[in-house]
mmCIF file of C-alpha atoms and ligand atoms in Angstrom:
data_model
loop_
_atom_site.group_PDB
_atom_site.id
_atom_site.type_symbol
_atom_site.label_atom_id
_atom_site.label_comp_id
_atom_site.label_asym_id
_atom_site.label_seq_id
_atom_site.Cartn_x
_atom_site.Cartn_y
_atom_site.Cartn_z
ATOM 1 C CA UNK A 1 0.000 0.000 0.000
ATOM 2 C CA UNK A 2 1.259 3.351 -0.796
ATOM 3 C CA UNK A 3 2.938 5.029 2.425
ATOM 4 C CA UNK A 4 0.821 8.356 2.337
ATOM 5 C CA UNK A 5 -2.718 6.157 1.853
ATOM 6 C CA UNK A 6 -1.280 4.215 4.847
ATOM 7 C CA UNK A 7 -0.463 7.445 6.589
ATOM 8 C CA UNK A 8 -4.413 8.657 6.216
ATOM 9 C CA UNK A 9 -5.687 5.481 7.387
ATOM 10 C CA UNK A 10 -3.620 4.970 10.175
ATOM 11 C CA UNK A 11 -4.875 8.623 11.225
ATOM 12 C CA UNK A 12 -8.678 7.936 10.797
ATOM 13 C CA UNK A 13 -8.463 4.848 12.557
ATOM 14 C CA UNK A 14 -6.660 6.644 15.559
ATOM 15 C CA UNK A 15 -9.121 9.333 15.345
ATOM 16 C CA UNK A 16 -12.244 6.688 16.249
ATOM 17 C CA UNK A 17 -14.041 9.080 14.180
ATOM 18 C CA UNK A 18 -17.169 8.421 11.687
ATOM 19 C CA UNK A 19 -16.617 6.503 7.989
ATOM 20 C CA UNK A 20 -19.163 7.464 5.569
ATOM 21 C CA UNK A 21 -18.365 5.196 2.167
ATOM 22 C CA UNK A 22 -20.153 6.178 -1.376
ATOM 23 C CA UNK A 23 -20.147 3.917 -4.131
ATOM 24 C CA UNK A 24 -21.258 3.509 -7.741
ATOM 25 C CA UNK A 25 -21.722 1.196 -10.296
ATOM 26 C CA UNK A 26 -17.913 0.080 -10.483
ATOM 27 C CA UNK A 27 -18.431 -1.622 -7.224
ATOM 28 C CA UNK A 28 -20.365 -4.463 -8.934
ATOM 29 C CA UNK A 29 -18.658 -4.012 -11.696
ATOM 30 C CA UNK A 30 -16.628 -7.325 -11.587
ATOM 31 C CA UNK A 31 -20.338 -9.148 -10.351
ATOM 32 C CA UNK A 32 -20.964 -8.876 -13.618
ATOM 33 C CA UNK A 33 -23.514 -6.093 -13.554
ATOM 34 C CA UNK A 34 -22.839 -3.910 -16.869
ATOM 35 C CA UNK A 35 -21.396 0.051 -15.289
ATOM 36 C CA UNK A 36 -23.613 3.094 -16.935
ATOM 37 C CA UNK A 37 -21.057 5.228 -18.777
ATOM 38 C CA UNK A 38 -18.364 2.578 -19.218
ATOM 39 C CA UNK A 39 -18.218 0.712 -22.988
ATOM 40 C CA UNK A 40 -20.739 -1.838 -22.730
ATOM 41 C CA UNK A 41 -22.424 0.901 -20.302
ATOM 42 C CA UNK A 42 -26.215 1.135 -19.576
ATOM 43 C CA UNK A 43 -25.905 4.727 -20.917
ATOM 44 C CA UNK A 44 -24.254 3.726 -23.734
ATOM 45 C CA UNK A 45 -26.097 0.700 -24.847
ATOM 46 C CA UNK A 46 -29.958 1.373 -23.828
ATOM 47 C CA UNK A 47 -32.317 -0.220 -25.916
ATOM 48 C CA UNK A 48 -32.978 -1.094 -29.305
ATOM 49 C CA UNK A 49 -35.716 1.520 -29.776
ATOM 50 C CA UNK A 50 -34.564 4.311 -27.200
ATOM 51 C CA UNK A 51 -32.063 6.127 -26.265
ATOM 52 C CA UNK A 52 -30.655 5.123 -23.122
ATOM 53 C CA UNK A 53 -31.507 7.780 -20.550
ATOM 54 C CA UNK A 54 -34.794 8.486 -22.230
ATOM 55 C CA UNK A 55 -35.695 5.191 -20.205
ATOM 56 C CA UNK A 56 -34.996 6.192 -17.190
ATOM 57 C CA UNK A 57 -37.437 9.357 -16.951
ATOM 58 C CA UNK A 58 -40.838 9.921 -15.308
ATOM 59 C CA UNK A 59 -42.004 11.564 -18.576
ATOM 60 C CA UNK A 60 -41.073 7.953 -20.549
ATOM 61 C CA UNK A 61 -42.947 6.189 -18.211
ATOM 62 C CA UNK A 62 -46.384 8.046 -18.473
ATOM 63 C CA UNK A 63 -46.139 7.665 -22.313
ATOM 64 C CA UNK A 64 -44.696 3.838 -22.356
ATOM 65 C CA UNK A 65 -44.748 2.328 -18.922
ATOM 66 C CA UNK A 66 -44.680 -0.880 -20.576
ATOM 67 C CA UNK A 67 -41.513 -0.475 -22.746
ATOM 68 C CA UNK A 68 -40.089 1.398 -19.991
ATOM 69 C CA UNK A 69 -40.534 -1.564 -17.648
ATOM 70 C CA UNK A 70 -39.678 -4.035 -20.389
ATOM 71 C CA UNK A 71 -36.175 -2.700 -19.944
ATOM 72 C CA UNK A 72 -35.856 -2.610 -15.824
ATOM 73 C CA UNK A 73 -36.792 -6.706 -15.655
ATOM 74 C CA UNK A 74 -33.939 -7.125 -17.999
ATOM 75 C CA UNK A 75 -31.604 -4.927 -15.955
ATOM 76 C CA UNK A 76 -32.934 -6.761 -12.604
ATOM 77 C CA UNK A 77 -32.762 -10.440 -14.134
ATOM 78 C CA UNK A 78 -29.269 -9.211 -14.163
ATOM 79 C CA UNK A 79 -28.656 -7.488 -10.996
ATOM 80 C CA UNK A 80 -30.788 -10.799 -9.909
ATOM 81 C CA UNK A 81 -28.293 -13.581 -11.271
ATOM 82 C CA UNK A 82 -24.956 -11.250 -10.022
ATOM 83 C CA UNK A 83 -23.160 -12.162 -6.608
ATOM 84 C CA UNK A 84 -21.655 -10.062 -4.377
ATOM 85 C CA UNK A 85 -17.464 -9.889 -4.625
ATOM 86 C CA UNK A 86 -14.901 -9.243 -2.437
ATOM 87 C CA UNK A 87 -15.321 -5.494 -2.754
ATOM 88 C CA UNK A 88 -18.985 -5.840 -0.962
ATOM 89 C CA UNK A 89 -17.560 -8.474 1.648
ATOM 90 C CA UNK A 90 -14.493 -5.723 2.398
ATOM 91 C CA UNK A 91 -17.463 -3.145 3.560
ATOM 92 C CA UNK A 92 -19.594 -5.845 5.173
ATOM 93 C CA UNK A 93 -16.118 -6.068 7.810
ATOM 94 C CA UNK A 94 -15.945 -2.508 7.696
ATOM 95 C CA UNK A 95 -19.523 -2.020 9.279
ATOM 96 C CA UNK A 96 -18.942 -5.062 11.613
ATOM 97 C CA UNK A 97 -15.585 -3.018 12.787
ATOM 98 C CA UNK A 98 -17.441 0.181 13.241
ATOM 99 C CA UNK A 99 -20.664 -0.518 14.089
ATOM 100 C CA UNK A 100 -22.411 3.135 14.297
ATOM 101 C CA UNK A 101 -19.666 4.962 13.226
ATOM 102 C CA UNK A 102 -20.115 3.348 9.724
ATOM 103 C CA UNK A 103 -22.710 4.634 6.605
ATOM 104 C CA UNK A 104 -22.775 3.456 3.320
ATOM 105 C CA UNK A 105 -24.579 5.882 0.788
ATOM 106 C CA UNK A 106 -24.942 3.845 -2.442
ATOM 107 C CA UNK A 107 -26.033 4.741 -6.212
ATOM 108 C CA UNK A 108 -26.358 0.682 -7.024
ATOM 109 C CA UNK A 109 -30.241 -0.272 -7.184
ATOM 110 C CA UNK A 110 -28.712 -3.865 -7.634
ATOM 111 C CA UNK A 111 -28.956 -5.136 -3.457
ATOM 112 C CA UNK A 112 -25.062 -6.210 -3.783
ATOM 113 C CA UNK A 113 -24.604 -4.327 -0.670
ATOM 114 C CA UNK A 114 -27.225 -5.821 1.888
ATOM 115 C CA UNK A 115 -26.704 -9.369 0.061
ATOM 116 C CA UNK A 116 -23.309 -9.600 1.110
ATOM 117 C CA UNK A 117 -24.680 -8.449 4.409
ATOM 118 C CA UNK A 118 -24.638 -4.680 4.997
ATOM 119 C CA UNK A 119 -27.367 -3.492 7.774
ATOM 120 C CA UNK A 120 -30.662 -1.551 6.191
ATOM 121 C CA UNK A 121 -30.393 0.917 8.582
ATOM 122 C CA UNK A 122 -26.821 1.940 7.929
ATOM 123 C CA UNK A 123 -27.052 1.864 4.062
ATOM 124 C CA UNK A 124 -28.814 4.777 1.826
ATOM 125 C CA UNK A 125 -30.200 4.191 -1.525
ATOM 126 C CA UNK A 126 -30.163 7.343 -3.045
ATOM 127 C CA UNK A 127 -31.200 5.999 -6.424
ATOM 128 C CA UNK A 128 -33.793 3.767 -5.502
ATOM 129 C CA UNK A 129 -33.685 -0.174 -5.163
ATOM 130 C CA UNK A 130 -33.986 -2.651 -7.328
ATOM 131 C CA UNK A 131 -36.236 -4.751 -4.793
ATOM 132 C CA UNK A 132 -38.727 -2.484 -4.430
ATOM 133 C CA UNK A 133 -41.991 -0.493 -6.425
ATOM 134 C CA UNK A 134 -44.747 2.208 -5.867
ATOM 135 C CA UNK A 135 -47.524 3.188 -7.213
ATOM 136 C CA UNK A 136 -46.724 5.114 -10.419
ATOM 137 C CA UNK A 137 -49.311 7.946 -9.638
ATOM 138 C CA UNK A 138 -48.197 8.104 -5.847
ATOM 139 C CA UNK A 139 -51.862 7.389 -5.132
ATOM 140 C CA UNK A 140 -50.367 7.127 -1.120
ATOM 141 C CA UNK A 141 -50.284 2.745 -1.775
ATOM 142 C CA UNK A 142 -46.615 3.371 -0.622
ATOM 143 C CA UNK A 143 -43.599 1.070 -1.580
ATOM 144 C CA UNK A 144 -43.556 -2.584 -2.005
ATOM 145 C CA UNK A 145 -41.686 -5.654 -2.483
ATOM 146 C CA UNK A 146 -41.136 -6.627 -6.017
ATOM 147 C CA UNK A 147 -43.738 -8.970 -7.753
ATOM 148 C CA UNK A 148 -42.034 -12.333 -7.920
ATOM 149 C CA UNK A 149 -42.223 -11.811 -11.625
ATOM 150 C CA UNK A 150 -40.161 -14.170 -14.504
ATOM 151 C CA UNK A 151 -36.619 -12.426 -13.785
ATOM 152 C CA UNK A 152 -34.999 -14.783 -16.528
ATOM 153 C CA UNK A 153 -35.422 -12.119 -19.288
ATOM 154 C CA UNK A 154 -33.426 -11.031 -22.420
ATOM 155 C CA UNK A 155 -33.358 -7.316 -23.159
ATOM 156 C CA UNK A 156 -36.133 -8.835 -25.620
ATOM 157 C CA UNK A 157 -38.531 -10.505 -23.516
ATOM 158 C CA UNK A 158 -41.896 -8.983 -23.969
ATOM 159 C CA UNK A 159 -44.292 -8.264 -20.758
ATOM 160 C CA UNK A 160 -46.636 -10.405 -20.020
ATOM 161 C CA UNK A 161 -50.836 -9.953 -19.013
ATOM 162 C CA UNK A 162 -49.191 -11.802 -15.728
ATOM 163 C CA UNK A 163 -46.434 -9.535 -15.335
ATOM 164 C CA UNK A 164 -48.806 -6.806 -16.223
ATOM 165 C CA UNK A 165 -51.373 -7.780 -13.841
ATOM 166 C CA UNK A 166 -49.037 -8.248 -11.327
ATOM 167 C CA UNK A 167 -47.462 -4.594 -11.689
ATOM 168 C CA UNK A 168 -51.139 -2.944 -11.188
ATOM 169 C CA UNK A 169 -51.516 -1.031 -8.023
ATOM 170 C CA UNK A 170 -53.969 -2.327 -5.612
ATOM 171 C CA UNK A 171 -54.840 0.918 -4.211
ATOM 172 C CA UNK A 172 -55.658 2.697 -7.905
ATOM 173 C CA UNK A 173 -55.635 0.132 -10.636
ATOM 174 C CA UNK A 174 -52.716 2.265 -12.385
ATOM 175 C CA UNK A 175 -49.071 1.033 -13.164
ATOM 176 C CA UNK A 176 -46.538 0.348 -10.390
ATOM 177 C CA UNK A 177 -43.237 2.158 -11.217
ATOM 178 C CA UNK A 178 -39.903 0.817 -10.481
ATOM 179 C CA UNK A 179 -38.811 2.499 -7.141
ATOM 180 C CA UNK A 180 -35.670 4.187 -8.925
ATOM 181 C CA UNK A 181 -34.887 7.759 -9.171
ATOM 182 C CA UNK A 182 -34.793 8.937 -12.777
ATOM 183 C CA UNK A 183 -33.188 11.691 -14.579
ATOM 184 C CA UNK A 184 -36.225 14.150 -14.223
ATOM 185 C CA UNK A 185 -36.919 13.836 -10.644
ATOM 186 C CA UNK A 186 -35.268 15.476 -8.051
ATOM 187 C CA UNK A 187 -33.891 13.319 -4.423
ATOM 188 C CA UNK A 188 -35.770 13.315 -1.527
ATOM 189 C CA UNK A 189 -35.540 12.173 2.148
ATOM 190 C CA UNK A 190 -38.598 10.106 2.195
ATOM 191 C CA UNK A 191 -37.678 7.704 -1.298
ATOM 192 C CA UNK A 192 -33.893 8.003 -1.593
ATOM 193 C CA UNK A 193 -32.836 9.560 1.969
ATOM 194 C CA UNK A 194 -30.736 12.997 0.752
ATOM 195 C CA UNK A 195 -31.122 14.646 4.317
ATOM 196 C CA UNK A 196 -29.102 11.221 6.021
ATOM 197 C CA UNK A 197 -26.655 11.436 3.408
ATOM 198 C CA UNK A 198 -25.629 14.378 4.434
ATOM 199 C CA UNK A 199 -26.065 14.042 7.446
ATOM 200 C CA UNK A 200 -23.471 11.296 7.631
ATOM 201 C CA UNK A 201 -21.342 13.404 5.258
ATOM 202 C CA UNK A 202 -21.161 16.355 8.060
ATOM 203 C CA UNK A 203 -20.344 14.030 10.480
ATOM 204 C CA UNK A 204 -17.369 11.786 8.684
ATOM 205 C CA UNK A 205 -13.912 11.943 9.386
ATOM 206 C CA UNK A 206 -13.483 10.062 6.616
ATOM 207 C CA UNK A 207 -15.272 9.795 3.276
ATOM 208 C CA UNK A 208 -14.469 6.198 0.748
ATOM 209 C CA UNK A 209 -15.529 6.187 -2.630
ATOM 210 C CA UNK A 210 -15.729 3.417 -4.404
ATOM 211 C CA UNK A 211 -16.379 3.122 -8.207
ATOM 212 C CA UNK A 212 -18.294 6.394 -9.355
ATOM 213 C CA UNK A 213 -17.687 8.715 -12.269
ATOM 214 C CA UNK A 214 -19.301 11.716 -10.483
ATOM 215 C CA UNK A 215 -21.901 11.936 -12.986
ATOM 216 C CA UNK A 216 -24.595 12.685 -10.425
ATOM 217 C CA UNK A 217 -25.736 15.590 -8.108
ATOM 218 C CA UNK A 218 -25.358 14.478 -4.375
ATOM 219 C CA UNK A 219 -22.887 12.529 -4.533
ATOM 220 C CA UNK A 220 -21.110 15.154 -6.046
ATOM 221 C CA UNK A 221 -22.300 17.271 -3.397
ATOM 222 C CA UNK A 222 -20.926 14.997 -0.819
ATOM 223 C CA UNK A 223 -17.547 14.743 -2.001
ATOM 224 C CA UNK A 224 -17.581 18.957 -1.793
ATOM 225 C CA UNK A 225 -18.992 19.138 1.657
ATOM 226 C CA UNK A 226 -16.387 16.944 2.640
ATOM 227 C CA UNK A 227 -13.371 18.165 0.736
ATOM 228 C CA UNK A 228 -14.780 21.736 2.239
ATOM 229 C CA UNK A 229 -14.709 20.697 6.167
ATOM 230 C CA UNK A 230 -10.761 19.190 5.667
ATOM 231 C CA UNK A 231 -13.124 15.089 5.698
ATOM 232 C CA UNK A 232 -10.226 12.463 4.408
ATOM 233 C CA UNK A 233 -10.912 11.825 1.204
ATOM 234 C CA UNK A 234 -10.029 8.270 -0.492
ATOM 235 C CA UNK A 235 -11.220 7.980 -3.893
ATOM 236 C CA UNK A 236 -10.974 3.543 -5.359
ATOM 237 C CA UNK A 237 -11.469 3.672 -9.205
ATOM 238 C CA UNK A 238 -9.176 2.284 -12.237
ATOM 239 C CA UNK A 239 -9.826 5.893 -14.073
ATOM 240 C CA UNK A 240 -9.269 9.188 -13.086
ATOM 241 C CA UNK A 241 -12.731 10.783 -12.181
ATOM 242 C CA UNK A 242 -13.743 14.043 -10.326
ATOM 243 C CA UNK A 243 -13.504 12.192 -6.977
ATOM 244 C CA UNK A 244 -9.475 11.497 -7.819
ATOM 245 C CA UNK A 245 -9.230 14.938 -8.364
ATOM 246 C CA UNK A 246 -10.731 16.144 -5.342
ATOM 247 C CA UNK A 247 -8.951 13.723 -3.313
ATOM 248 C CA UNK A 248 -5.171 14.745 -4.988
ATOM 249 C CA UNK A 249 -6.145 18.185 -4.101
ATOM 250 C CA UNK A 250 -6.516 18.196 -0.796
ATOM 251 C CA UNK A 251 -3.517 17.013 2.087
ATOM 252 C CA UNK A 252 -5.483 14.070 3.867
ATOM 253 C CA UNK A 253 -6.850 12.895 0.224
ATOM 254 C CA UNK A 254 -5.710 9.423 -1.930
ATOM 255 C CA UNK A 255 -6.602 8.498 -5.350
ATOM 256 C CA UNK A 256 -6.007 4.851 -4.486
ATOM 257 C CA UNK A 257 -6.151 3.655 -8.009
ATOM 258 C CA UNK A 258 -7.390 0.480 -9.185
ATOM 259 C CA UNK A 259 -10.336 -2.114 -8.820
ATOM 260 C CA UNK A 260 -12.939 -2.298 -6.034
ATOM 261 C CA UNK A 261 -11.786 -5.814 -5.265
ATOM 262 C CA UNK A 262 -8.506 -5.340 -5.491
ATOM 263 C CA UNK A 263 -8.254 -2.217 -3.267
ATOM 264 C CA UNK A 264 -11.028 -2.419 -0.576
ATOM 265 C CA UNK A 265 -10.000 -5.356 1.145
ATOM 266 C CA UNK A 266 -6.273 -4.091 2.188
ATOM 267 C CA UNK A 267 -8.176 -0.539 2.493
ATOM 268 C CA UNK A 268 -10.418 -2.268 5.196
ATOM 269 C CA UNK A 269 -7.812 -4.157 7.103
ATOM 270 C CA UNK A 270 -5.463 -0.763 7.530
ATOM 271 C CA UNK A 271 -8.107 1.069 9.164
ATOM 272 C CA UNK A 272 -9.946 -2.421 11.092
ATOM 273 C CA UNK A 273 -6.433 -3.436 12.125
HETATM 274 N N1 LIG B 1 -13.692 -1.114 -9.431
HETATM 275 C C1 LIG B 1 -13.859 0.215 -9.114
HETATM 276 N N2 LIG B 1 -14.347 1.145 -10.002
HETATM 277 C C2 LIG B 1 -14.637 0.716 -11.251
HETATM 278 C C3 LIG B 1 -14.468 -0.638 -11.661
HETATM 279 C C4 LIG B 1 -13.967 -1.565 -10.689
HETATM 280 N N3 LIG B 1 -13.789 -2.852 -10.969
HETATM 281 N N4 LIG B 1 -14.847 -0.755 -12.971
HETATM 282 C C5 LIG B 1 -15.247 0.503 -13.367
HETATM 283 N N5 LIG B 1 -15.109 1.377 -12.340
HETATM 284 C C6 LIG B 1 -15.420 2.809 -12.332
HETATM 285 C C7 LIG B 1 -15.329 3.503 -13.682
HETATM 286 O O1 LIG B 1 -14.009 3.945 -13.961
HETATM 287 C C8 LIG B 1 -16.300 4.678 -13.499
HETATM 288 O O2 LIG B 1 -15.633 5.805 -12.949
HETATM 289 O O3 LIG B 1 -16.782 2.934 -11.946
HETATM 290 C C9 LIG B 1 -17.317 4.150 -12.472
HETATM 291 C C10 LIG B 1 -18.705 3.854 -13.029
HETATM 292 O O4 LIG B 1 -19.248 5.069 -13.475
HETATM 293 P P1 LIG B 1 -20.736 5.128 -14.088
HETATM 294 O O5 LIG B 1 -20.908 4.079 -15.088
HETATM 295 O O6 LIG B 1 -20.964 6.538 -14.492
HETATM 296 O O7 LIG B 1 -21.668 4.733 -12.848
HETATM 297 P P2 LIG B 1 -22.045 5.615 -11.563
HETATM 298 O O8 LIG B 1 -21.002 6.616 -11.241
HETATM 299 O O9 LIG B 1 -22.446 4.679 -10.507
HETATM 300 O O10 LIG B 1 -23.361 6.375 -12.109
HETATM 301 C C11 LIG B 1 -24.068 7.138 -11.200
HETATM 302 O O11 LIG B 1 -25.755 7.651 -12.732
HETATM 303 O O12 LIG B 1 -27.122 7.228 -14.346
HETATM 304 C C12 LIG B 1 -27.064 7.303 -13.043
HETATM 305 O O13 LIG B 1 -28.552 6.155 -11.659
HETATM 306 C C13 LIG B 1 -27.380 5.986 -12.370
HETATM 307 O O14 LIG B 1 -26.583 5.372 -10.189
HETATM 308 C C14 LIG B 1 -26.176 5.761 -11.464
HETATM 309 C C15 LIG B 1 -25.499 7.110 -11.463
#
């Protein structure tokens, strides 16, 4: 491990201060589960009639809701056959280290995290989860467990009348919608917990990303606030990304380059140790 990384680890771990880690869609990158702006990328592939992030909008799924959730089963028959690796297990050990002075804020709607065996209370989905749908017109039916629909699907696989019937709200009769922010809605506290985030992000002495490009708004806003109020900073990706750069600018920041499961686990043992 490089001596200065070691240098800011051994520091937060004598500090017995709070650990907020962020992560993104490299985390489960090697599970398998395709990244959004990387080659084969969600944002780069999309769908064979649509352009990628037209999918993910509120305004797509009032015009299509089928089509739109044609796509999602395919990309949670995905999420649904991946396993965690040993980047998730690293952060499981983490938590069981810290206890309450650990928070994960997560991007992934895959469940990698509380698979592998992360605690619901300490973990934020700030872009929704996989495992979970509303009622598409908010009609107050509240969130709910998947269907157990088919989740064998091609990117092909038509919806069925079962599928369909199954994603009909029993308070309105309208649609279901996956329980996933898109790209013309704003975050919240009550859906995708914004106020905890930052929250956590006030209160860290240290913040760990893991995987991200920075693409999105609070996590973006998190790495600020903490860059602002002197937080560590340790940034795990293969690529440079705005994260890296905010790390390298600061004196208690690391751009620990390289993959999630290559990089967590010693990460987690310098400051566990
Ligand atoms: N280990 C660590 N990082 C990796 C790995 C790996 N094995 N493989 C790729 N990465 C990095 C890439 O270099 C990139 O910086 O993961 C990042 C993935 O970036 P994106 O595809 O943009 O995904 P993410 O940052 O999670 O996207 C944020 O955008 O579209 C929305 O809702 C979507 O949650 C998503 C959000």
């Amino acid at each position: 491990m490089e001596e200065k990384l070691s240098q800011i680890l051994a520091e937060v771990r004598g500090e017995t201060g709070n650990v907020l880690v962020l992560t993104g869609a490299g985390i489960s990158a090697e599970s398998g589960i395709p990244t959004f702006r990387g080659k084969e990328g969600y944002w780069v592939v999309g769908s064979r009639n649509y352009m990628p992030e037209q999918m993910a909008t509120n305004a797509m799924f009032r015009t299509n809701p089928a089509e739109v959730w044609r796509w999602y089963l395919y990309r949670f028959s995905v999420c649904r056959s991946a396993q965690p690796n040993e980047g998730h297990r690293a952060l499981v050990e983490l938590e069981r280290a810290l206890d309450d002075r650990f928070t994960l804020v997560t991007q992934n709607i895959d469940g990698l995290h509380r698979r592998a065996g992360n605690s619901e209370a300490r973990t934020y989905c700030i872009h929704g989860d996989a495992a979970w749908v509303r009622c598409g017109a908010e009609c107050g039916a509240g969130k709910k467990p998947l269907p157990d629909l088919q989740l064998i699907r091609s990117k092909d696989t038509p919806l069925s009348a079962d599928d369909q019937a199954k994603l009909t709200c029993s308070g309105c009769g309208g649609w279901m919608r996956p329980h996933v922010l898109w790209f013309d809605e704003y975050y919240d506290e009550e859906n995708y917990r914004m106020d905890s985030a930052l929250r956590a992000a006030q209160k860290a002495r240290l913040l760990l990303v893991v995987g991200t490009s920075g693409a999105t708004n609070l996590p973006m806003q998190i790495g600020r606030l903490a860059w602002r109020q002197g937080t560590a900073l340790v940034d795990v990706n293969p690529e440079p990304n705005p994260f890296a750069e905010l790390a390298e600018s600061c004196d208690r920041g690391f751009f620990a380059r390289g993959n999630a499961t290559a990089r967590l686990p010693e990460i987690v043992k310098a400051l566990t140790a």
